[in-house]
Short mmCIF file of C-alpha atoms and ligand atoms in Angstrom, two decimals:
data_model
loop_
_atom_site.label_atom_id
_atom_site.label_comp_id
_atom_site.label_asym_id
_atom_site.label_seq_id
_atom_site.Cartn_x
_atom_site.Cartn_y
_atom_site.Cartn_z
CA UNK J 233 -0.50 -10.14 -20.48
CA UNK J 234 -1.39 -7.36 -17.79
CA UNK J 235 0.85 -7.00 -15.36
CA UNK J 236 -0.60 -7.32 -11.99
CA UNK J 237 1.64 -4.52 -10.00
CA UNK J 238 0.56 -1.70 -12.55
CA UNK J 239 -3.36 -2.46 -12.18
CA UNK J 240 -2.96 -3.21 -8.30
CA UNK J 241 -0.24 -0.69 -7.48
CA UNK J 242 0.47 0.05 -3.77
CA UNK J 243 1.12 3.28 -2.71
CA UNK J 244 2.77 4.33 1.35
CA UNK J 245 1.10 7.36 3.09
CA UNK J 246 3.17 9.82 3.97
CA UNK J 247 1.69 9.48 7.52
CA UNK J 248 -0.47 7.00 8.34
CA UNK J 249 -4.14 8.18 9.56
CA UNK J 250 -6.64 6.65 11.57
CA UNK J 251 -9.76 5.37 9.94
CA UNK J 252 -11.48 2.05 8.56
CA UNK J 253 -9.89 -0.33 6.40
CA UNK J 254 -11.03 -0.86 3.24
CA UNK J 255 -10.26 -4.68 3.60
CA UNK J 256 -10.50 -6.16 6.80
CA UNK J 257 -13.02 -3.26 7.96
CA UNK J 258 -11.31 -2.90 11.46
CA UNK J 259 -10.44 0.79 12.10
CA UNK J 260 -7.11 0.97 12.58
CA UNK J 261 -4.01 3.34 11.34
CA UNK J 262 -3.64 3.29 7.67
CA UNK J 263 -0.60 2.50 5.70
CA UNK J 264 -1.38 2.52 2.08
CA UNK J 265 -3.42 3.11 -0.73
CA UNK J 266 -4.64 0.22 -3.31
CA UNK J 267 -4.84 1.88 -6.87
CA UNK J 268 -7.19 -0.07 -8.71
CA UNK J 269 -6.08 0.13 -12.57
CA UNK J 270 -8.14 -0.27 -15.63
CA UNK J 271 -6.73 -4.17 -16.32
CA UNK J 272 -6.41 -3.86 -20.32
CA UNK J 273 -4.80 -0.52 -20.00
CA UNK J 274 -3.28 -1.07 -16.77
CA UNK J 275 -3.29 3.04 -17.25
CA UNK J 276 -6.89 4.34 -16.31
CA UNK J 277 -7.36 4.53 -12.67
CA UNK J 278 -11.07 2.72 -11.70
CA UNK J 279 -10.36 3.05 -7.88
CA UNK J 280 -8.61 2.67 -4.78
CA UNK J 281 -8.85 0.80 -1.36
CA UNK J 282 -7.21 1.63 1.94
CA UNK J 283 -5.62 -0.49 3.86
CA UNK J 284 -4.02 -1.63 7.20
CA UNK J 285 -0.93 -2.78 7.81
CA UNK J 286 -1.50 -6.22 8.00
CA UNK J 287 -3.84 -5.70 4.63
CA UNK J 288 -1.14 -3.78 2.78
CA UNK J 289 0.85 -6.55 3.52
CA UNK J 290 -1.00 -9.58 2.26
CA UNK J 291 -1.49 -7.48 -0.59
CA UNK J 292 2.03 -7.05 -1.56
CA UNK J 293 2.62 -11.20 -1.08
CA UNK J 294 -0.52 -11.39 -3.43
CA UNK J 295 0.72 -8.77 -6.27
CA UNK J 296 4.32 -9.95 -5.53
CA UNK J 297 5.37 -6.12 -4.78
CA UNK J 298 7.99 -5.27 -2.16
CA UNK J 299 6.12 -3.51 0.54
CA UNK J 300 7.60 -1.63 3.44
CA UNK J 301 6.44 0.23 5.86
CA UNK J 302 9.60 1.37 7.22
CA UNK J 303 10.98 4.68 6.40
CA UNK J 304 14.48 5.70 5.08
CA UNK J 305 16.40 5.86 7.92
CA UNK J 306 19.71 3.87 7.20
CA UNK J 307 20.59 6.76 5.02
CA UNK J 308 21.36 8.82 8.37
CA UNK J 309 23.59 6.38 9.86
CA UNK J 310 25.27 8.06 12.72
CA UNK J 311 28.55 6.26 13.91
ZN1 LIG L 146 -7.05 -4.26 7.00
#
């Protein structure tokens, strides 16, 4: 059975960057990268899509994959 989070795998930008969506079309700042996957393989790469925010998000509830947007920060937790 192909697993759904290795053929739709999403990946954070390092920084965001300000263009169109590849979803919802609206330009806005970009979170993350869609790598489409080859679904028998779930190994060849056939694409990608970028998305928003709001997109990234609704596409982590869809592929079940815990998406954040929030960087490490609770590692430097001054007291
Ligand atoms: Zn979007």
């Amino acid at each position: 059975m192909m697993e759904l989070k290795k053929a739709l795998a999403l990946e954070n930008f390092a920084q965001t960057v300000y263009r169109k969506c590849d979803c919802c079309k609206r330009v806005r700042d970009i979170y993350f990268r869609l790598n489409i996957r080859d679904a028998k393989s779930t190994s060849m790469l056939v694409g990608s899509l970028e998305l928003c925010k709001d997109c990234g998000y609704n596409m982590g509830d869809i592929t079940n994959a815990n998406v954040s947007t929030e960087k490490v920060l609770e590692e430097f937790n001054f007291e």
